[in-house]
Amino acid sequence: MKLKGKLIEFMIVHDLVPVRIRWGKSASRIGRMFNDVFHMLDKNERIKLTKMMHSWGLEDAGEVVETLKIERNLHGCAIALMGMHRVFGTKSRIDKNILHICTKRRSDGDNFCELVLRNRDYFISKS
């Protein structure tokens, strides 16, 4: 990872994303609108809305990868998730002692991604 990517990662991990970026992204996103519309629709229409949002997310993934200067792997996914939490003001922590095991991947043809999280200390001491 290049220096710019490392700097962006540091800002995200340490919750140093500038307020103007948080506000701009928060104001321009449609998360709240999605939630409100979702609850106004019947079950069949909710499925259509969810598929549409999923499609938009896949289309936006390339922009996120480029903007955050991350790789398309588990670490990059964690940074993107933490970045979105920081942008929208969600306080979250990804414990450094957690071992991530990806058992299924959509990119490998599975129907969904599956991630198993284990306490690294426990996992290593029991091996």
Tab-separated table of N, CA and C in Angstrom:
chain	number	residue	atom	x	y	z
A	1	MET	N	0.843	-1.171	0.000
A	1	MET	CA	0.000	0.000	0.000
A	1	MET	C	0.896	1.244	0.000
A	2	LYS	N	0.520	2.225	-0.800
A	2	LYS	CA	1.311	3.436	-0.904
A	2	LYS	C	1.047	4.364	0.280
A	3	LEU	N	1.859	5.408	0.396
A	3	LEU	CA	1.784	6.335	1.518
A	3	LEU	C	0.399	6.981	1.644
A	4	LYS	N	-0.187	7.414	0.531
A	4	LYS	CA	-1.503	8.049	0.589
A	4	LYS	C	-2.539	7.082	1.162
A	5	GLY	N	-2.474	5.834	0.734
A	5	GLY	CA	-3.391	4.824	1.250
A	5	GLY	C	-3.201	4.602	2.738
A	6	LYS	N	-1.936	4.573	3.173
A	6	LYS	CA	-1.634	4.390	4.606
A	6	LYS	C	-2.166	5.574	5.417
A	7	LEU	N	-2.006	6.788	4.869
A	7	LEU	CA	-2.498	7.973	5.563
A	7	LEU	C	-4.021	7.947	5.687
A	8	ILE	N	-4.695	7.583	4.611
A	8	ILE	CA	-6.160	7.488	4.653
A	8	ILE	C	-6.591	6.425	5.654
A	9	GLU	N	-5.914	5.283	5.645
A	9	GLU	CA	-6.243	4.219	6.600
A	9	GLU	C	-6.050	4.702	8.033
A	10	PHE	N	-4.955	5.409	8.306
A	10	PHE	CA	-4.691	5.938	9.643
A	10	PHE	C	-5.815	6.878	10.080
A	11	MET	N	-6.247	7.761	9.166
A	11	MET	CA	-7.320	8.700	9.488
A	11	MET	C	-8.613	7.968	9.823
A	12	ILE	N	-8.900	6.902	9.085
A	12	ILE	CA	-10.130	6.146	9.321
A	12	ILE	C	-10.054	5.384	10.638
A	13	VAL	N	-8.960	4.673	10.853
A	13	VAL	CA	-8.812	3.847	12.056
A	13	VAL	C	-8.861	4.701	13.321
A	14	HIS	N	-8.288	5.910	13.252
A	14	HIS	CA	-8.223	6.775	14.438
A	14	HIS	C	-9.310	7.847	14.463
A	15	ASP	N	-10.349	7.654	13.645
A	15	ASP	CA	-11.508	8.536	13.626
A	15	ASP	C	-11.121	9.992	13.395
A	16	LEU	N	-10.286	10.224	12.375
A	16	LEU	CA	-9.824	11.571	12.054
A	16	LEU	C	-10.377	12.075	10.722
A	17	VAL	N	-11.472	11.479	10.262
A	17	VAL	CA	-12.090	11.924	9.009
A	17	VAL	C	-12.657	13.327	9.248
A	18	PRO	N	-12.264	14.314	8.419
A	18	PRO	CA	-12.724	15.688	8.642
A	18	PRO	C	-14.252	15.807	8.643
A	19	VAL	N	-14.755	16.705	9.484
A	19	VAL	CA	-16.187	16.901	9.639
A	19	VAL	C	-16.845	17.294	8.319
A	20	ARG	N	-16.185	18.124	7.505
A	20	ARG	CA	-16.796	18.548	6.249
A	20	ARG	C	-17.032	17.363	5.320
A	21	ILE	N	-16.143	16.364	5.358
A	21	ILE	CA	-16.338	15.157	4.549
A	21	ILE	C	-17.491	14.346	5.115
A	22	ARG	N	-17.526	14.209	6.427
A	22	ARG	CA	-18.627	13.470	7.066
A	22	ARG	C	-19.965	14.105	6.715
A	23	TRP	N	-20.045	15.414	6.872
A	23	TRP	CA	-21.301	16.104	6.624
A	23	TRP	C	-21.694	15.985	5.157
A	24	GLY	N	-20.737	16.216	4.253
A	24	GLY	CA	-21.039	16.137	2.827
A	24	GLY	C	-21.553	14.774	2.422
A	25	LYS	N	-20.911	13.741	2.900
A	25	LYS	CA	-21.339	12.379	2.566
A	25	LYS	C	-22.668	12.050	3.228
A	26	SER	N	-22.803	12.431	4.483
A	26	SER	CA	-24.043	12.131	5.194
A	26	SER	C	-25.233	12.816	4.545
A	27	ALA	N	-25.042	14.081	4.154
A	27	ALA	CA	-26.138	14.840	3.561
A	27	ALA	C	-26.496	14.319	2.183
A	28	SER	N	-25.514	13.784	1.468
A	28	SER	CA	-25.774	13.369	0.089
A	28	SER	C	-26.254	11.925	-0.030
A	29	ARG	N	-26.146	11.165	1.004
A	29	ARG	CA	-26.528	9.749	0.932
A	29	ARG	C	-28.014	9.545	1.154
A	30	ILE	N	-28.449	8.410	0.786
A	30	ILE	CA	-29.890	8.166	0.833
A	30	ILE	C	-30.280	7.060	1.820
A	31	GLY	N	-29.407	6.802	2.767
A	31	GLY	CA	-29.698	5.753	3.743
A	31	GLY	C	-30.994	5.957	4.493
A	32	ARG	N	-31.216	7.170	4.961
A	32	ARG	CA	-32.448	7.424	5.704
A	32	ARG	C	-33.666	7.305	4.799
A	33	MET	N	-33.507	7.811	3.581
A	33	MET	CA	-34.625	7.719	2.649
A	33	MET	C	-34.945	6.249	2.351
A	34	PHE	N	-33.903	5.438	2.171
A	34	PHE	CA	-34.113	4.009	1.935
A	34	PHE	C	-34.910	3.396	3.078
A	35	ASN	N	-34.503	3.699	4.313
A	35	ASN	CA	-35.178	3.142	5.476
A	35	ASN	C	-36.649	3.538	5.509
A	36	ASP	N	-36.911	4.808	5.264
A	36	ASP	CA	-38.294	5.285	5.290
A	36	ASP	C	-39.124	4.636	4.186
A	37	VAL	N	-38.579	4.611	2.983
A	37	VAL	CA	-39.305	4.007	1.857
A	37	VAL	C	-39.503	2.515	2.093
A	38	PHE	N	-38.467	1.839	2.586
A	38	PHE	CA	-38.541	0.403	2.854
A	38	PHE	C	-39.741	0.063	3.737
A	39	HIS	N	-39.949	0.861	4.764
A	39	HIS	CA	-41.046	0.584	5.698
A	39	HIS	C	-42.421	0.986	5.168
A	40	MET	N	-42.454	1.712	4.066
A	40	MET	CA	-43.736	2.079	3.452
A	40	MET	C	-44.181	1.045	2.415
A	41	LEU	N	-43.284	0.163	1.997
A	41	LEU	CA	-43.573	-0.784	0.915
A	41	LEU	C	-44.044	-2.127	1.442
A	42	ASP	N	-44.737	-2.865	0.561
A	42	ASP	CA	-45.119	-4.234	0.932
A	42	ASP	C	-43.921	-5.159	0.709
A	43	LYS	N	-44.064	-6.410	1.085
A	43	LYS	CA	-42.957	-7.372	1.057
A	43	LYS	C	-42.319	-7.499	-0.332
A	44	ASN	N	-43.118	-7.618	-1.388
A	44	ASN	CA	-42.574	-7.773	-2.743
A	44	ASN	C	-41.818	-6.536	-3.201
A	45	GLU	N	-42.349	-5.367	-2.875
A	45	GLU	CA	-41.683	-4.128	-3.264
A	45	GLU	C	-40.393	-3.924	-2.468
A	46	ARG	N	-40.368	-4.378	-1.224
A	46	ARG	CA	-39.148	-4.285	-0.409
A	46	ARG	C	-38.031	-5.095	-1.043
A	47	ILE	N	-38.361	-6.251	-1.586
A	47	ILE	CA	-37.356	-7.093	-2.251
A	47	ILE	C	-36.766	-6.356	-3.445
A	48	LYS	N	-37.624	-5.708	-4.226
A	48	LYS	CA	-37.149	-4.948	-5.393
A	48	LYS	C	-36.243	-3.794	-4.972
A	49	LEU	N	-36.642	-3.082	-3.927
A	49	LEU	CA	-35.834	-1.963	-3.438
A	49	LEU	C	-34.479	-2.447	-2.937
A	50	THR	N	-34.474	-3.538	-2.208
A	50	THR	CA	-33.234	-4.092	-1.685
A	50	THR	C	-32.307	-4.523	-2.819
A	51	LYS	N	-32.848	-5.150	-3.848
A	51	LYS	CA	-32.031	-5.553	-5.002
A	51	LYS	C	-31.454	-4.335	-5.718
A	52	MET	N	-32.244	-3.282	-5.830
A	52	MET	CA	-31.764	-2.058	-6.462
A	52	MET	C	-30.601	-1.467	-5.665
A	53	MET	N	-30.737	-1.393	-4.349
A	53	MET	CA	-29.682	-0.841	-3.504
A	53	MET	C	-28.425	-1.711	-3.563
A	54	HIS	N	-28.607	-3.027	-3.612
A	54	HIS	CA	-27.471	-3.944	-3.738
A	54	HIS	C	-26.732	-3.680	-5.051
A	55	SER	N	-27.468	-3.494	-6.100
A	55	SER	CA	-26.882	-3.197	-7.406
A	55	SER	C	-26.090	-1.898	-7.370
A	56	TRP	N	-26.656	-0.874	-6.740
A	56	TRP	CA	-25.940	0.398	-6.611
A	56	TRP	C	-24.652	0.212	-5.820
A	57	GLY	N	-24.707	-0.581	-4.771
A	57	GLY	CA	-23.520	-0.828	-3.960
A	57	GLY	C	-22.410	-1.485	-4.758
A	58	LEU	N	-22.783	-2.454	-5.589
A	58	LEU	CA	-21.775	-3.116	-6.432
A	58	LEU	C	-21.157	-2.128	-7.415
A	59	GLU	N	-21.993	-1.252	-7.971
A	59	GLU	CA	-21.491	-0.255	-8.910
A	59	GLU	C	-20.557	0.746	-8.220
A	60	ASP	N	-20.849	1.093	-6.981
A	60	ASP	CA	-20.042	2.074	-6.250
A	60	ASP	C	-18.766	1.488	-5.648
A	61	ALA	N	-18.650	0.171	-5.602
A	61	ALA	CA	-17.500	-0.469	-4.959
A	61	ALA	C	-16.176	-0.025	-5.568
A	62	GLY	N	-16.129	0.087	-6.891
A	62	GLY	CA	-14.891	0.512	-7.548
A	62	GLY	C	-14.465	1.903	-7.115
A	63	GLU	N	-15.431	2.804	-6.965
A	63	GLU	CA	-15.124	4.166	-6.516
A	63	GLU	C	-14.595	4.159	-5.082
A	64	VAL	N	-15.183	3.323	-4.232
A	64	VAL	CA	-14.733	3.228	-2.841
A	64	VAL	C	-13.304	2.706	-2.785
A	65	VAL	N	-13.017	1.671	-3.549
A	65	VAL	CA	-11.671	1.094	-3.582
A	65	VAL	C	-10.656	2.139	-4.032
A	66	GLU	N	-11.003	2.887	-5.063
A	66	GLU	CA	-10.093	3.923	-5.581
A	66	GLU	C	-9.931	5.073	-4.593
A	67	THR	N	-11.027	5.542	-4.031
A	67	THR	CA	-10.977	6.676	-3.104
A	67	THR	C	-10.165	6.353	-1.860
A	68	LEU	N	-10.390	5.177	-1.294
A	68	LEU	CA	-9.706	4.791	-0.060
A	68	LEU	C	-8.336	4.170	-0.295
A	69	LYS	N	-7.997	3.919	-1.575
A	69	LYS	CA	-6.700	3.318	-1.922
A	69	LYS	C	-6.507	1.993	-1.184
A	70	ILE	N	-7.538	1.140	-1.261
A	70	ILE	CA	-7.490	-0.151	-0.582
A	70	ILE	C	-7.471	-1.268	-1.608
A	71	GLU	N	-7.151	-2.450	-1.148
A	71	GLU	CA	-7.175	-3.628	-2.008
A	71	GLU	C	-8.499	-4.350	-1.785
A	72	ARG	N	-8.874	-5.171	-2.753
A	72	ARG	CA	-10.124	-5.939	-2.660
A	72	ARG	C	-9.854	-7.245	-1.899
A	73	ASN	N	-9.665	-7.109	-0.608
A	73	ASN	CA	-9.453	-8.268	0.251
A	73	ASN	C	-10.141	-7.987	1.592
A	74	LEU	N	-9.987	-8.873	2.540
A	74	LEU	CA	-10.671	-8.731	3.825
A	74	LEU	C	-10.226	-7.475	4.559
A	75	HIS	N	-8.938	-7.178	4.508
A	75	HIS	CA	-8.436	-5.978	5.175
A	75	HIS	C	-9.055	-4.724	4.543
A	76	GLY	N	-9.084	-4.691	3.222
A	76	GLY	CA	-9.688	-3.563	2.519
A	76	GLY	C	-11.158	-3.427	2.850
A	77	CYS	N	-11.846	-4.556	2.969
A	77	CYS	CA	-13.264	-4.544	3.332
A	77	CYS	C	-13.450	-3.946	4.721
A	78	ALA	N	-12.605	-4.328	5.662
A	78	ALA	CA	-12.699	-3.794	7.027
A	78	ALA	C	-12.450	-2.288	7.025
A	79	ILE	N	-11.470	-1.823	6.250
A	79	ILE	CA	-11.175	-0.393	6.182
A	79	ILE	C	-12.359	0.361	5.568
A	80	ALA	N	-12.946	-0.191	4.506
A	80	ALA	CA	-14.107	0.451	3.880
A	80	ALA	C	-15.271	0.529	4.864
A	81	LEU	N	-15.524	-0.547	5.591
A	81	LEU	CA	-16.608	-0.566	6.567
A	81	LEU	C	-16.361	0.449	7.678
A	82	MET	N	-15.139	0.470	8.201
A	82	MET	CA	-14.812	1.440	9.239
A	82	MET	C	-14.908	2.859	8.692
A	83	GLY	N	-14.498	3.048	7.450
A	83	GLY	CA	-14.597	4.363	6.824
A	83	GLY	C	-16.031	4.848	6.762
A	84	MET	N	-16.944	3.975	6.346
A	84	MET	CA	-18.348	4.358	6.290
A	84	MET	C	-18.897	4.620	7.687
A	85	HIS	N	-18.459	3.851	8.667
A	85	HIS	CA	-18.880	4.102	10.044
A	85	HIS	C	-18.408	5.479	10.492
A	86	ARG	N	-17.173	5.836	10.112
A	86	ARG	CA	-16.636	7.148	10.499
A	86	ARG	C	-17.392	8.271	9.788
A	87	VAL	N	-17.649	8.081	8.497
A	87	VAL	CA	-18.347	9.105	7.718
A	87	VAL	C	-19.737	9.375	8.290
A	88	PHE	N	-20.440	8.314	8.673
A	88	PHE	CA	-21.796	8.476	9.173
A	88	PHE	C	-21.858	8.612	10.693
A	89	GLY	N	-20.690	8.705	11.339
A	89	GLY	CA	-20.668	8.955	12.770
A	89	GLY	C	-20.970	7.755	13.637
A	90	THR	N	-20.886	6.548	13.080
A	90	THR	CA	-21.125	5.338	13.852
A	90	THR	C	-19.830	4.965	14.575
A	91	LYS	N	-19.895	4.828	15.859
A	91	LYS	CA	-18.710	4.428	16.613
A	91	LYS	C	-18.620	2.913	16.607
A	92	SER	N	-17.558	2.400	16.034
A	92	SER	CA	-17.368	0.957	15.999
A	92	SER	C	-15.899	0.649	16.207
A	93	ARG	N	-15.652	-0.508	16.666
A	93	ARG	CA	-14.278	-0.951	16.894
A	93	ARG	C	-14.127	-2.332	16.268
A	94	ILE	N	-13.045	-2.548	15.581
A	94	ILE	CA	-12.702	-3.888	15.099
A	94	ILE	C	-11.527	-4.332	15.989
A	95	ASP	N	-11.803	-5.265	16.851
A	95	ASP	CA	-10.830	-5.771	17.835
A	95	ASP	C	-9.603	-6.345	17.135
A	96	LYS	N	-8.422	-5.882	17.546
A	96	LYS	CA	-7.173	-6.335	16.931
A	96	LYS	C	-6.871	-7.803	17.244
A	97	ASN	N	-7.505	-8.365	18.262
A	97	ASN	CA	-7.261	-9.753	18.633
A	97	ASN	C	-8.236	-10.717	17.976
A	98	ILE	N	-8.918	-10.276	16.949
A	98	ILE	CA	-9.886	-11.122	16.266
A	98	ILE	C	-9.253	-11.717	15.010
A	99	LEU	N	-9.376	-13.017	14.853
A	99	LEU	CA	-8.906	-13.720	13.660
A	99	LEU	C	-10.083	-13.829	12.699
A	100	HIS	N	-9.885	-13.398	11.470
A	100	HIS	CA	-10.934	-13.436	10.451
A	100	HIS	C	-10.704	-14.637	9.542
A	101	ILE	N	-11.719	-15.471	9.388
A	101	ILE	CA	-11.625	-16.627	8.495
A	101	ILE	C	-12.784	-16.528	7.509
A	102	CYS	N	-12.458	-16.322	6.254
A	102	CYS	CA	-13.487	-16.207	5.228
A	102	CYS	C	-13.765	-17.610	4.685
A	103	THR	N	-14.956	-18.143	4.971
A	103	THR	CA	-15.274	-19.515	4.573
A	103	THR	C	-16.020	-19.583	3.249
A	104	LYS	N	-16.705	-18.500	2.874
A	104	LYS	CA	-17.421	-18.451	1.597
A	104	LYS	C	-17.246	-17.058	1.012
A	105	ARG	N	-17.145	-17.013	-0.326
A	105	ARG	CA	-16.970	-15.730	-1.003
A	105	ARG	C	-17.817	-15.692	-2.256
A	106	ARG	N	-18.546	-14.597	-2.425
A	106	ARG	CA	-19.310	-14.428	-3.671
A	106	ARG	C	-18.363	-14.371	-4.857
A	107	SER	N	-17.195	-13.774	-4.659
A	107	SER	CA	-16.232	-13.668	-5.750
A	107	SER	C	-15.702	-15.033	-6.187
A	108	ASP	N	-15.872	-16.049	-5.344
A	108	ASP	CA	-15.481	-17.419	-5.697
A	108	ASP	C	-16.660	-18.246	-6.179
A	109	GLY	N	-17.815	-17.600	-6.362
A	109	GLY	CA	-18.980	-18.308	-6.885
A	109	GLY	C	-20.001	-18.723	-5.847
A	110	ASP	N	-19.703	-18.489	-4.558
A	110	ASP	CA	-20.688	-18.813	-3.522
A	110	ASP	C	-21.855	-17.835	-3.613
A	111	ASN	N	-22.996	-18.227	-3.076
A	111	ASN	CA	-24.182	-17.374	-3.109
A	111	ASN	C	-24.084	-16.183	-2.155
A	112	PHE	N	-23.183	-16.264	-1.168
A	112	PHE	CA	-23.016	-15.194	-0.189
A	112	PHE	C	-21.623	-15.280	0.399
A	113	CYS	N	-21.221	-14.221	1.077
A	113	CYS	CA	-19.944	-14.229	1.786
A	113	CYS	C	-20.192	-14.651	3.232
A	114	GLU	N	-19.272	-15.415	3.764
A	114	GLU	CA	-19.384	-15.835	5.162
A	114	GLU	C	-18.033	-15.608	5.821
A	115	LEU	N	-18.068	-14.946	6.959
A	115	LEU	CA	-16.858	-14.614	7.682
A	115	LEU	C	-16.999	-15.122	9.103
A	116	VAL	N	-16.033	-15.908	9.554
A	116	VAL	CA	-16.029	-16.419	10.920
A	116	VAL	C	-14.998	-15.607	11.691
A	117	LEU	N	-15.415	-15.063	12.828
A	117	LEU	CA	-14.529	-14.282	13.675
A	117	LEU	C	-14.239	-15.077	14.934
A	118	ARG	N	-12.968	-15.162	15.283
A	118	ARG	CA	-12.572	-15.872	16.497
A	118	ARG	C	-11.560	-15.035	17.253
A	119	ASN	N	-11.575	-15.169	18.554
A	119	ASN	CA	-10.574	-14.500	19.367
A	119	ASN	C	-9.221	-15.109	19.037
A	120	ARG	N	-8.301	-14.296	18.558
A	120	ARG	CA	-6.984	-14.783	18.115
A	120	ARG	C	-6.251	-15.490	19.246
A	121	ASP	N	-6.264	-14.915	20.454
A	121	ASP	CA	-5.559	-15.526	21.577
A	121	ASP	C	-6.109	-16.898	21.903
A	122	TYR	N	-7.452	-17.014	21.915
A	122	TYR	CA	-8.093	-18.298	22.208
A	122	TYR	C	-7.773	-19.303	21.115
A	123	PHE	N	-7.879	-18.862	19.873
A	123	PHE	CA	-7.666	-19.751	18.718
A	123	PHE	C	-6.229	-20.273	18.694
A	124	ILE	N	-5.271	-19.408	18.955
A	124	ILE	CA	-3.852	-19.812	18.927
A	124	ILE	C	-3.536	-20.730	20.087
A	125	SER	N	-4.059	-20.441	21.290
A	125	SER	CA	-3.735	-21.257	22.467
A	125	SER	C	-4.364	-22.641	22.382
A	126	LYS	N	-5.464	-22.807	21.628
A	126	LYS	CA	-6.136	-24.101	21.519
A	126	LYS	C	-5.624	-24.918	20.347
A	127	SER	N	-4.824	-24.334	19.464
A	127	SER	CA	-4.334	-25.052	18.275
A	127	SER	C	-3.245	-26.042	18.624
